[in-house]
Short mmCIF file of C-alpha atoms in Angstrom, two decimals:
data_model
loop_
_atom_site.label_atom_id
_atom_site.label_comp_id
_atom_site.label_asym_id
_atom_site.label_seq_id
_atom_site.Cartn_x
_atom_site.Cartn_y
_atom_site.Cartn_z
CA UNK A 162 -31.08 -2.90 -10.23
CA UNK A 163 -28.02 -4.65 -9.01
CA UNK A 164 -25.95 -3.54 -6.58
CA UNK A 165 -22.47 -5.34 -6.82
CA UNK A 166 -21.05 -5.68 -3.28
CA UNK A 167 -19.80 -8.03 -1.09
CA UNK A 168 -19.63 -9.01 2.44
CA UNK A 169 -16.59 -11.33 1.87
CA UNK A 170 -14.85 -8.23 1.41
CA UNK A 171 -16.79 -5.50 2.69
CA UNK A 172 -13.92 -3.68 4.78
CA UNK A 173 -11.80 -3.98 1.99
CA UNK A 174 -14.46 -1.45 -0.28
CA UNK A 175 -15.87 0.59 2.45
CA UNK A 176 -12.22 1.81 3.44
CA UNK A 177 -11.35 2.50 -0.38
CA UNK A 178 -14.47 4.84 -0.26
CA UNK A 179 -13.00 7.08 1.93
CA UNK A 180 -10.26 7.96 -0.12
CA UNK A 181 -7.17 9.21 1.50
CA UNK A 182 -3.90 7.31 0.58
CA UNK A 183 -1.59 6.39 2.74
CA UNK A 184 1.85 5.34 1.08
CA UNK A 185 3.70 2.09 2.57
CA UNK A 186 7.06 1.00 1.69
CA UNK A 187 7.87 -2.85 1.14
CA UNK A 188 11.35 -4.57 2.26
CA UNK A 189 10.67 -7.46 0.24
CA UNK A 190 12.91 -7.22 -3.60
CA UNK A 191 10.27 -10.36 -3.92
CA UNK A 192 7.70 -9.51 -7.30
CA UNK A 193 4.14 -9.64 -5.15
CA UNK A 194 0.98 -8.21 -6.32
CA UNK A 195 2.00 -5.14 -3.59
CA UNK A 196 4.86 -4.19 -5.83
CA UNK A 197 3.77 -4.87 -9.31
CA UNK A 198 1.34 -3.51 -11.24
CA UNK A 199 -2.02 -5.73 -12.11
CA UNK A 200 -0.32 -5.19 -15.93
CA UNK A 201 3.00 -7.15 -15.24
CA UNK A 202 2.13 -9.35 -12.07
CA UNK A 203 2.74 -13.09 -13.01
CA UNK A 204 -0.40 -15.02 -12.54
CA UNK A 205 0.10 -18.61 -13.00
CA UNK A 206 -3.41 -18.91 -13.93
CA UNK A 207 -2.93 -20.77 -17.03
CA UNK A 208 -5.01 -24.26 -15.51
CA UNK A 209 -7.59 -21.70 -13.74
CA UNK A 210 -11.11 -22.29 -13.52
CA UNK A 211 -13.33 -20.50 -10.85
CA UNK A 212 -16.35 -22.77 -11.98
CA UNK A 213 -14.67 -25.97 -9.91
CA UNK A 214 -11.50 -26.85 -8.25
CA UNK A 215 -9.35 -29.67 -8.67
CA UNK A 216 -9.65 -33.02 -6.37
CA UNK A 217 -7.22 -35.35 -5.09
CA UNK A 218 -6.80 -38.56 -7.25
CA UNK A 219 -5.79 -41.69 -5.79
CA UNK A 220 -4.05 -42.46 -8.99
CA UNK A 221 -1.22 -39.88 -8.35
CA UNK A 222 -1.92 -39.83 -4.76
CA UNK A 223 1.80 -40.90 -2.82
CA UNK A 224 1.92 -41.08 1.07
CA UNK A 225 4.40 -39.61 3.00
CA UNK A 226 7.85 -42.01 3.36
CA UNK A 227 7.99 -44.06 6.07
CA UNK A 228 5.18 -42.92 8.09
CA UNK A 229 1.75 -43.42 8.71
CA UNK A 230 -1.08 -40.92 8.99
CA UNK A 231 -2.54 -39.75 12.35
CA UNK A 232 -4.91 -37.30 11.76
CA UNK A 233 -6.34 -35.24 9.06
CA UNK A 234 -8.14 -31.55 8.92
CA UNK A 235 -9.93 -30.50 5.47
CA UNK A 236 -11.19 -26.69 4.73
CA UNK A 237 -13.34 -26.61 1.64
CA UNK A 238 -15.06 -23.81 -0.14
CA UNK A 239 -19.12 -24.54 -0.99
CA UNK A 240 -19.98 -25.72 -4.40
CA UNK A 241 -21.74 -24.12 -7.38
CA UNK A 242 -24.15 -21.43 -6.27
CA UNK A 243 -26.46 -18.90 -7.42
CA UNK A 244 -25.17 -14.91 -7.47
CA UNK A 245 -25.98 -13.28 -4.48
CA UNK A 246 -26.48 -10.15 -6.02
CA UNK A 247 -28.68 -10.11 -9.29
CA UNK A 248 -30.70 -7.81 -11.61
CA UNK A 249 -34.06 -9.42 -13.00
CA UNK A 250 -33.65 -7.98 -16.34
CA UNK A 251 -30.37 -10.38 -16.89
CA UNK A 252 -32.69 -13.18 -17.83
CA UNK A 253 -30.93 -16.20 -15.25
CA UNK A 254 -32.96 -19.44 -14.17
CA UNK A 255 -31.06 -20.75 -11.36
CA UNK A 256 -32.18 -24.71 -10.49
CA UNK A 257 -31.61 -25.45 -6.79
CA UNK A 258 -33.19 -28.75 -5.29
CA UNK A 259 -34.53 -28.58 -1.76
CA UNK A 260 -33.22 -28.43 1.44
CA UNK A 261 -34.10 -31.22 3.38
CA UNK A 262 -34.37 -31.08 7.07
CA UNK A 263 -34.83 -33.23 10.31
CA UNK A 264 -38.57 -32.97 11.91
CA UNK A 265 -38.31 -32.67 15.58
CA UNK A 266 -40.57 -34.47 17.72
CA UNK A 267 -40.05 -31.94 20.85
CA UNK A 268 -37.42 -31.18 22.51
CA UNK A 269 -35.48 -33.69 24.98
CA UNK A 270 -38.02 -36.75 23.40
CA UNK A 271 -36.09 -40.05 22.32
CA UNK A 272 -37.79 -39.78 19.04
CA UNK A 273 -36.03 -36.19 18.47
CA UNK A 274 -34.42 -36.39 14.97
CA UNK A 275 -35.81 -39.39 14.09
CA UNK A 276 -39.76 -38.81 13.21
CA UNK A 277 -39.00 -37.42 9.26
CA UNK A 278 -37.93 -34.74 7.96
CA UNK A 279 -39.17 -31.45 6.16
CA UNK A 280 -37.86 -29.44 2.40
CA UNK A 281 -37.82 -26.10 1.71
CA UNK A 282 -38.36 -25.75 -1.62
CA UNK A 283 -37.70 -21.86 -3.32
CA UNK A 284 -40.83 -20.69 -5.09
CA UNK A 285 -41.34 -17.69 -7.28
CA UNK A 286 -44.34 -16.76 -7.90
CA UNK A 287 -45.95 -15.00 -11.23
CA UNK A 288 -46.31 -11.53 -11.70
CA UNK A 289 -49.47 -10.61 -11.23
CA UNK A 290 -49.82 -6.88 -12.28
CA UNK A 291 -51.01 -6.72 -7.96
CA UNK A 292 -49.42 -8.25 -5.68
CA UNK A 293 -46.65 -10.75 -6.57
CA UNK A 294 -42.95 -9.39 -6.92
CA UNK A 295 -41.25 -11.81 -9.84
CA UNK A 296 -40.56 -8.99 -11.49
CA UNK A 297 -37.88 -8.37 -8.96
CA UNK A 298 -35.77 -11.59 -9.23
CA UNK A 299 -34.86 -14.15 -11.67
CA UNK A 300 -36.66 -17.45 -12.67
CA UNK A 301 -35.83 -20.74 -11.59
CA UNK A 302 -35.55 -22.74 -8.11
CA UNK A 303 -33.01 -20.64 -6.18
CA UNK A 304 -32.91 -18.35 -3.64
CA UNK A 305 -29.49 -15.59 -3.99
CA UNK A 306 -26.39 -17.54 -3.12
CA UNK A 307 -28.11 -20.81 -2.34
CA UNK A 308 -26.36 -24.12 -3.76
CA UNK A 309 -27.07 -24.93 -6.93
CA UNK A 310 -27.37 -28.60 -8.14
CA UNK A 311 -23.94 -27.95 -10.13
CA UNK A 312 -22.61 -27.67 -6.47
CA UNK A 313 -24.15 -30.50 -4.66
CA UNK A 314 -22.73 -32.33 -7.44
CA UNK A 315 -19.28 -30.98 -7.00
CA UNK A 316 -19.08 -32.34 -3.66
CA UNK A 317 -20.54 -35.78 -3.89
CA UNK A 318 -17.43 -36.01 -6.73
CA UNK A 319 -15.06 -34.76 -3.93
CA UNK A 320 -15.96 -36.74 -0.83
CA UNK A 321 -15.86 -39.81 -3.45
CA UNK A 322 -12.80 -38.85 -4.69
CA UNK A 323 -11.60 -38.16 -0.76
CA UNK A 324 -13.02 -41.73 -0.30
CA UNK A 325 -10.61 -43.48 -3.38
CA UNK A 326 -7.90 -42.08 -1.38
CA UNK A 327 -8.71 -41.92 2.65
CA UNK A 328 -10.57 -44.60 2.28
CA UNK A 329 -9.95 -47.47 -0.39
CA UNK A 330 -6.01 -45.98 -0.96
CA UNK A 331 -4.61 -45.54 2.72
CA UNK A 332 -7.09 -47.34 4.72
CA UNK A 333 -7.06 -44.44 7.05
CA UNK A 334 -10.79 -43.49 7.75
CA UNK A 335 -13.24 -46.18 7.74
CA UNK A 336 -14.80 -48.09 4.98
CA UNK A 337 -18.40 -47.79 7.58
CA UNK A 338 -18.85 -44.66 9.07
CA UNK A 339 -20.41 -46.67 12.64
CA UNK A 340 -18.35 -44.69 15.06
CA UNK A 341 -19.49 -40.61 14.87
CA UNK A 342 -17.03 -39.68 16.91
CA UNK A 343 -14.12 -40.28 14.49
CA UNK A 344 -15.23 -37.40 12.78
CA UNK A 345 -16.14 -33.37 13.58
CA UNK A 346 -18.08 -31.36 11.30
CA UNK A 347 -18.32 -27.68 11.38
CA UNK A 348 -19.73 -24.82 9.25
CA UNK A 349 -21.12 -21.54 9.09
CA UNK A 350 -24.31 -20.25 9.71
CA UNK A 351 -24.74 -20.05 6.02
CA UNK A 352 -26.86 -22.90 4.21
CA UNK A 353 -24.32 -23.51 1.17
CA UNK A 354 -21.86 -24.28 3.61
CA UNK A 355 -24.38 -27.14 5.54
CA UNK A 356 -25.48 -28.31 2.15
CA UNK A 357 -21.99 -28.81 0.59
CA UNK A 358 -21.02 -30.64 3.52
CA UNK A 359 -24.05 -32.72 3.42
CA UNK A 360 -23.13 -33.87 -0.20
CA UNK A 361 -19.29 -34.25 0.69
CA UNK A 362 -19.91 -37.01 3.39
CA UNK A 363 -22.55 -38.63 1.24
CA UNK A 364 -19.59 -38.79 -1.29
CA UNK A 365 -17.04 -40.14 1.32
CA UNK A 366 -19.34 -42.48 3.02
CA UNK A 367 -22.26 -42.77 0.56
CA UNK A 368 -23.22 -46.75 2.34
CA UNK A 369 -23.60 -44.65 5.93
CA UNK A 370 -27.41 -45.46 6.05
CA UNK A 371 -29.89 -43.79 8.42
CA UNK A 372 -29.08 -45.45 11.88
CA UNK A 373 -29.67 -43.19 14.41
CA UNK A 374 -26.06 -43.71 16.17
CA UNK A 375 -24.52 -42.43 12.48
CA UNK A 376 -25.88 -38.98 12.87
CA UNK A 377 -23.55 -36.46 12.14
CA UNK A 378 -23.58 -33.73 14.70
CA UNK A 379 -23.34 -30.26 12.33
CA UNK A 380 -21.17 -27.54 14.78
CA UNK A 381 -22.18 -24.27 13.51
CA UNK A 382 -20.98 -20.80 15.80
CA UNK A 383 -23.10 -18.09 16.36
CA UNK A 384 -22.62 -15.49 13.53
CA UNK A 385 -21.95 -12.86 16.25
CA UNK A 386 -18.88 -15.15 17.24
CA UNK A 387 -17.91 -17.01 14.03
CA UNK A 388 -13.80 -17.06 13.31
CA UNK A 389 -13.98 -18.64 10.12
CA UNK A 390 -14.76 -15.67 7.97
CA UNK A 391 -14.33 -11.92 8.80
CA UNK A 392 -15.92 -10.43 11.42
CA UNK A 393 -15.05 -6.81 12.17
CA UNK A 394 -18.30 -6.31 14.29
CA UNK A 395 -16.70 -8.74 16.77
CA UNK A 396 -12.84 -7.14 16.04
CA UNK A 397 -13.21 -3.53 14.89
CA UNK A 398 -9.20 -3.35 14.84
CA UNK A 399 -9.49 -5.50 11.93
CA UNK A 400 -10.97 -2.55 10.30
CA UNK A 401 -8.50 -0.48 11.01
CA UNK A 402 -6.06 -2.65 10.22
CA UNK A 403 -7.59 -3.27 6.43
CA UNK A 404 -7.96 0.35 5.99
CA UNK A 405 -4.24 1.24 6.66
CA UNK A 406 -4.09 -1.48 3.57
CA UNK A 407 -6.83 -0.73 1.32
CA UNK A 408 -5.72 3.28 1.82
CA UNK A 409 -2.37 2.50 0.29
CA UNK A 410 -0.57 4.26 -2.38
CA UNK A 411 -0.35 1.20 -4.14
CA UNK A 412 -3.95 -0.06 -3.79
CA UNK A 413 -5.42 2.82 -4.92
CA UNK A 414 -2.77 3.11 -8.02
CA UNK A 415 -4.54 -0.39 -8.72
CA UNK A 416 -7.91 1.04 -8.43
CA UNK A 417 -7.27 3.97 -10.61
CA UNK A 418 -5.39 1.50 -13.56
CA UNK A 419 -9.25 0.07 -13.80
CA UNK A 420 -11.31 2.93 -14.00
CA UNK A 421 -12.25 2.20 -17.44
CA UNK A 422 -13.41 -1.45 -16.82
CA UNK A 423 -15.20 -0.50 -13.93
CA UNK A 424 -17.35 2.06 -15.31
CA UNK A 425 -18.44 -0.58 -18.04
CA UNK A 426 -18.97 -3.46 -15.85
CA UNK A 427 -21.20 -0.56 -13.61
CA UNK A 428 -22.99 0.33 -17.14
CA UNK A 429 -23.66 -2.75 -18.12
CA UNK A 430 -24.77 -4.43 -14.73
CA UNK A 431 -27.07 -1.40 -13.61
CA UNK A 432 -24.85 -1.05 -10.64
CA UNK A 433 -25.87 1.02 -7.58
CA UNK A 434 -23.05 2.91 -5.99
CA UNK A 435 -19.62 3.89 -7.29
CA UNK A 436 -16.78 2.19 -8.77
CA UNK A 437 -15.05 2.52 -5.19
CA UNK A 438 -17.92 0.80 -3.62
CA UNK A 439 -18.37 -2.09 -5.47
CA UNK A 440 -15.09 -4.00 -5.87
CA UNK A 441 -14.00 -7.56 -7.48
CA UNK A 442 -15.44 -9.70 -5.41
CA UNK A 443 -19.12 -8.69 -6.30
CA UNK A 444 -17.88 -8.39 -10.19
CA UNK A 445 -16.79 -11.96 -9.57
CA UNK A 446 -19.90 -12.88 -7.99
CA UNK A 447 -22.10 -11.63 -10.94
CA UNK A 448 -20.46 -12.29 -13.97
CA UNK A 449 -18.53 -15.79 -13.20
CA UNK A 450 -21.77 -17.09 -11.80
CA UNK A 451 -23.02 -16.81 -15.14
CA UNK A 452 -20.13 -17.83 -17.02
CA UNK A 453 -19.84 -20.84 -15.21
CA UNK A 454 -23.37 -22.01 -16.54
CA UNK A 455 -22.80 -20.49 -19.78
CA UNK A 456 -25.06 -17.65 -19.94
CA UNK A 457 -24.67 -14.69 -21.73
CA UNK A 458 -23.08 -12.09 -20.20
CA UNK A 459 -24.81 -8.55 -19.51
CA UNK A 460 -24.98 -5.24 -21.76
CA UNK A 461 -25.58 -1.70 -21.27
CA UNK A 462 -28.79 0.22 -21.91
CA UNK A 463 -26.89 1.03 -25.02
CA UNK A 464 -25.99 -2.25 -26.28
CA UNK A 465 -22.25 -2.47 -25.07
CA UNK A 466 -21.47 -6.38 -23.51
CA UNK A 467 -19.50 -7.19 -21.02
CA UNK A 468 -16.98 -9.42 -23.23
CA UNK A 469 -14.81 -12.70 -22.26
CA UNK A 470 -11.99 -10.99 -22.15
CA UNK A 471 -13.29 -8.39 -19.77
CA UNK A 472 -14.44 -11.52 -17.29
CA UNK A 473 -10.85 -12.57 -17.88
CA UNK A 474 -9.29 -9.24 -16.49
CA UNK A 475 -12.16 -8.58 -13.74
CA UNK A 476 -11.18 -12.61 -12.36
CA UNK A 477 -7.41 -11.52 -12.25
CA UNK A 478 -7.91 -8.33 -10.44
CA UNK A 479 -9.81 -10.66 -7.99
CA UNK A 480 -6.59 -12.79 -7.66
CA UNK A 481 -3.93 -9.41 -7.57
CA UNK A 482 -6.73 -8.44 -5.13
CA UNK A 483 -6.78 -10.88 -2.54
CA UNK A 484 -3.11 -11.63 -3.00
CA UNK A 485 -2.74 -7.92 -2.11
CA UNK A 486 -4.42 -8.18 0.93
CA UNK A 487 -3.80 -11.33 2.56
CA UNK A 488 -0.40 -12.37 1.78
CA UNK A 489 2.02 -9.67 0.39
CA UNK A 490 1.20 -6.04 2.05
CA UNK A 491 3.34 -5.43 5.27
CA UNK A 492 0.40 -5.01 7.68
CA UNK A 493 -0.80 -8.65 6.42
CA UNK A 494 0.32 -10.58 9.45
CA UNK A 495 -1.43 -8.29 11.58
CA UNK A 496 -4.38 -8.00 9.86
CA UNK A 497 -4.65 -11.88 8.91
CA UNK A 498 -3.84 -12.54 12.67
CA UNK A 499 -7.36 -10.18 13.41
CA UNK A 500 -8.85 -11.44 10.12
CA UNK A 501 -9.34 -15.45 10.63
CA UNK A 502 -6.03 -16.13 13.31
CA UNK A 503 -8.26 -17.84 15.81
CA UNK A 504 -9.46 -19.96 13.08
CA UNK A 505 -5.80 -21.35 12.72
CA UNK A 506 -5.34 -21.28 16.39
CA UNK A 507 -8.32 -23.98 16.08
CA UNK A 508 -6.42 -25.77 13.30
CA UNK A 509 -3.39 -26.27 15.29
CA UNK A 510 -4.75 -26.99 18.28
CA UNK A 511 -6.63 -29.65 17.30
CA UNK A 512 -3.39 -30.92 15.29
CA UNK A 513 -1.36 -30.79 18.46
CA UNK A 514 -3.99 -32.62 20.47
CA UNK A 515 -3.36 -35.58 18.08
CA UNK A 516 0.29 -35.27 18.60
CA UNK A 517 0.03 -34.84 22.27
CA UNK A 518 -2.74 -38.38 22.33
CA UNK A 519 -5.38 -35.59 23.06
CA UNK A 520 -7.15 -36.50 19.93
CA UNK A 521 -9.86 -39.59 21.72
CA UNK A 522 -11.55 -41.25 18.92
CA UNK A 523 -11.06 -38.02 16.60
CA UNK A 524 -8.88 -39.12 13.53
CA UNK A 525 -11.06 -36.45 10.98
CA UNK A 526 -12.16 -32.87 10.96
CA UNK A 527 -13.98 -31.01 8.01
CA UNK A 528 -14.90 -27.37 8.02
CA UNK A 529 -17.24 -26.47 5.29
CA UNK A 530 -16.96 -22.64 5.08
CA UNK A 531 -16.11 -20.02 2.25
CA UNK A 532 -13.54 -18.73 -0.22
CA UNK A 533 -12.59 -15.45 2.23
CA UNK A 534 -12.12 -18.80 4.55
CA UNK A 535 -9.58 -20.55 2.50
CA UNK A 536 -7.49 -17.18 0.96
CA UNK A 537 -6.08 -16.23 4.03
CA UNK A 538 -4.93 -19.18 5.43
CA UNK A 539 -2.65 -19.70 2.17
CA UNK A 540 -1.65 -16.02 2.66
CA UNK A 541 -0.72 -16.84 6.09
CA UNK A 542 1.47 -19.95 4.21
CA UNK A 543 2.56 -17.76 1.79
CA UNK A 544 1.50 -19.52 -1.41
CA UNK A 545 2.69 -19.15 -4.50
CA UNK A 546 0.86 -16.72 -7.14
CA UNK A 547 -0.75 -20.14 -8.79
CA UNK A 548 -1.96 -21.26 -5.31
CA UNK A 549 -2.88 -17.95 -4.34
CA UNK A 550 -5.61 -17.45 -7.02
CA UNK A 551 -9.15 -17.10 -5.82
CA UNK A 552 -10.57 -20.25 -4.37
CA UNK A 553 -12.96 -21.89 -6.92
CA UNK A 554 -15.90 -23.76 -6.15
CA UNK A 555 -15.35 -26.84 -3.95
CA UNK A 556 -11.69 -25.63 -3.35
CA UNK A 557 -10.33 -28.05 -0.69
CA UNK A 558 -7.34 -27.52 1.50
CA UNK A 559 -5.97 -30.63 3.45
CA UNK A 560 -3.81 -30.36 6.30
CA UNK A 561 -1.95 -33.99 7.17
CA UNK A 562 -0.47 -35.02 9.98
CA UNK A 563 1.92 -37.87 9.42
CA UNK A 564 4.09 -39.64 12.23
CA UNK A 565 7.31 -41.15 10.98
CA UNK A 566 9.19 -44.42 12.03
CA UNK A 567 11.77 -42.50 14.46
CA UNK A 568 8.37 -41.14 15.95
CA UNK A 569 8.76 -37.63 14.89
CA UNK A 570 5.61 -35.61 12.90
CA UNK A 571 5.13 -33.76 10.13
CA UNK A 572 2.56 -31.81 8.39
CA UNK A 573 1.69 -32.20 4.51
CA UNK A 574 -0.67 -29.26 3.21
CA UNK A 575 -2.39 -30.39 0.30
CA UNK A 576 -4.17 -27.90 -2.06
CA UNK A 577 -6.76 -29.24 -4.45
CA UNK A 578 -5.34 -32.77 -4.85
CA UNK A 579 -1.64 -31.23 -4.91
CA UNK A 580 0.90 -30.50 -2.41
CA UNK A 581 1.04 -26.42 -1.59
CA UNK A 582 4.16 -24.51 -3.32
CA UNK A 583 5.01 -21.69 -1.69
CA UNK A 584 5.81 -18.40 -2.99
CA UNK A 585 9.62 -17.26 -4.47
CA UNK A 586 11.51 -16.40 -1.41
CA UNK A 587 9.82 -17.24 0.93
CA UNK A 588 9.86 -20.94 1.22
CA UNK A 589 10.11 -21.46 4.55
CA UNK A 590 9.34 -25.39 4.92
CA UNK A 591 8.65 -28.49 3.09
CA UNK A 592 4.68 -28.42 2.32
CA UNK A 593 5.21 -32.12 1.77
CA UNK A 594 6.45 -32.56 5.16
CA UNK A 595 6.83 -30.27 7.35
CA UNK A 596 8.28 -31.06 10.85
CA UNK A 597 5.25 -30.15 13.35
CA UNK A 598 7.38 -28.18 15.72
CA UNK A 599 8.17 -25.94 13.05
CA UNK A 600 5.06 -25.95 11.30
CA UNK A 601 3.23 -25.06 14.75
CA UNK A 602 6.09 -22.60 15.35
CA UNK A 603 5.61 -20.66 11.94
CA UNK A 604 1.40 -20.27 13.24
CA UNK A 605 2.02 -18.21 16.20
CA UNK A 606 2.54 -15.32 14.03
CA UNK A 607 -1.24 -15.65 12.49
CA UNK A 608 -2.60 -16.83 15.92
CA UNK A 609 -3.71 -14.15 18.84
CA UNK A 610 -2.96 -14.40 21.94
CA UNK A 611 -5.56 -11.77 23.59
CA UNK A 612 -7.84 -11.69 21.03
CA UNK A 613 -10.30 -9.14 22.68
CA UNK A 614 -7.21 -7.21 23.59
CA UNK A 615 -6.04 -6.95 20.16
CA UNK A 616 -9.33 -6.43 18.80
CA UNK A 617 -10.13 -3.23 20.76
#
């Protein structure tokens, strides 16, 4: 049995499930997914594709007139990966190749790091009829949301298409990755993340080789602690922040237009729990997982299939979903601000280090985290519907910094190879430049000041 629910949005679903409705009013005369139905909100979603995002192309690539780039920040989503949630009686096989690790040769030795290394390779056993418990997941190589060799792929093809560009294009980052400390890496706690990042570098810099004084130090937070994905154990106001939302009139109007779907999709993936616990984002997880390696898609004890069409309309709640809650609801720049705010406090800091000569050595930063990582950030921007859709796999999200010839700075955000457009009536600055002082102006909204105090 399958129980379709996710953590990426886990607030959002346990506040639905307690049911009473709050009704907001909006200012904005703007069409956003908080004042149009799912039926008559305008998508943009014509070039979608959940199974992999676009990547920047040197070919079309232009830099920014008359300046030269300074430093440059990159937020990608993970590649391909196996469902997290899954039902064994879907028939999946799911190939994953192993993780390779360092061997340590004891703590504080010079040899640490350098001695070999270790894999841990997934195994599923047989059923046995006694003691073996195959029966209980699918076949294959993969462990539940582990990357798959679709997504390694993905971002070897990224960092070498980051590499035609940062590399061979602009001459910014080094053709020899010999100095480590050009460069900060950082992910979550979650293997995908590592793994994806692994493959992106070996994309950028695939010539690197294994010297010692190239290692690539990996920054990972504490889970307890992490600000690049939601964390209302550490900020419980961000609960009650994304319950005033989710408890909306309007939300639950949404809800209630998709009872039908949702009690097929429940049908035909055995799901445990009610419609108002399970929510898009583990739909998504099941069913576009699947479609993306072209399985078929599930039935119903009585022989009723989940249908293309009905993938189609589960994907674009996900995208009037997310759009709902992290860019066009009232209560979205507080709740964004609790949500991943000192994540962009990080993001701008480091930006204004480089404009303040703060930056030492440090001309590159990549964070290797999650689509619940990427979707609020561009709600914070205030994307436009196309550039608000769900991240795919490998989404990548480059923030620029440029300095021009009268010494001023801007910022270029760049969204899967293209600059950001912002969202009708609300464009507030030039995506493909920015000036920094407003740019880093616009942020303090989305960034906390007391974060603990604002938290309680």
């Amino acid at each position: 049995m399958v129980h379709v629910y996710s953590p990426v949005l886990a607030i959002v679903f346990a506040t639905i499930a307690a049911g009473a409705a709050v009704s907001s009013q909006s200012n904005s005369t703007v069409s956003t997914s908080y004042n149009t139905n799912v039926a008559d909100y305008d998508f943009g979603d014509a070039n979608y594709s959940y199974c992999g995002a676009d990547y920047p192309d040197s070919s079309t690539y232009t830099a920014v007139k008359d300046a030269t780039l300074e430093f440059l920040q990159l937020v990608v989503r993970h590649g391909d990966r196996a469902p997290s949630y899954f039902s064994s009686d879907m028939g999946a096989t799911w190939t994953c190749s192993p993780v390779e690790s360092i061997y340590l040769n004891g703590i504080g030795s010079k040899q640490q790091g350098m001695t070999g290394s270790y894999q841990q390779q997934i195994e599923i056993p047989q059923w046995n009829g006694k003691y073996g418990y195959a029966n209980k997941a699918w076949s294959g190589s993969c462990d539940e949301g582990q990357l798959t060799d679709k997504g390694v792929q993905q971002h070897l093809d990224l960092g070498a298409r980051l590499r035609s560009v940062y590399v061979e294009k602009l001459g910014f980052l080094p053709y020899w990755l010999r100095n480590t400390s050009q460069m900060y890496l950082r992910t979550t706690s979650i293997w995908r993340t590592k793994n994806s990042a692994e493959a992106l570098l070996n994309g950028l810099w695939p010539y690197r080789g294994i010297d010692p004084s190239a290692q690539i130090p990996i920054h990972t937070y504490p889970s307890a602690i992490e600000t690049m994905v939601s964390n209302i154990a550490a900020c419980p106001g961000l609960g009650t922040a994304m319950s005033q939302i989710t408890n909306s009139a309007e939300f639950g109007a949404f809800y209630q237009s998709q009872a039908a779907l949702i009690t097929k999709l429940d049908n035909a993936l055995k799901a445990s729990g009610s419609s108002a616990t399970s929510g898009w984002s583990g739909y998504v997880d099941v069913l576009l997982a699947r479609q993306c390696h072209g399985m078929e898609l599930p039935c119903s004890s009585d022989g009723v299939c989940i249908t293309d069409d009905d993938v189609k309309q589960v994907m674009r709640n996900g995208h009037y979903e997310l759009a709902f809650i992290a860019r066009d609801h009232p209560l979205v720049p507080q709740s964004v601000r609790l949500y991943i705010g000192s994540f962009i406090g990080t993001l701008r800091d480091q930006l204004q280090d480089a404009v303040n000569g703060k930056a030492g050595d440090l001309k590159f930063a990549l964070y290797s985290a999650h689509d619940e990582t990427i979707i609020p950030i561009l709600g914070a921007l205030k994307a436009s519907n196309t550039d608000m859709l769900w991240p795919a796999y490998a989404a990548n999200l480059a923030l620029e910094l440029w300095k021009k010839k009268d010494g001023s700075r801007v910022v270029r955000v760049v969204l899967n190879g293209r600059v950001l457009t912002l969202q009708e009536g609300f464009q507030w600055c030039d995506m493909n430049a920015c000036p920094a002082d407003q740019f880093f102006k616009y942020l303090e909204t989305y960034i906390p000041s007391d974060i603990t105090t604002e938290c309680a």
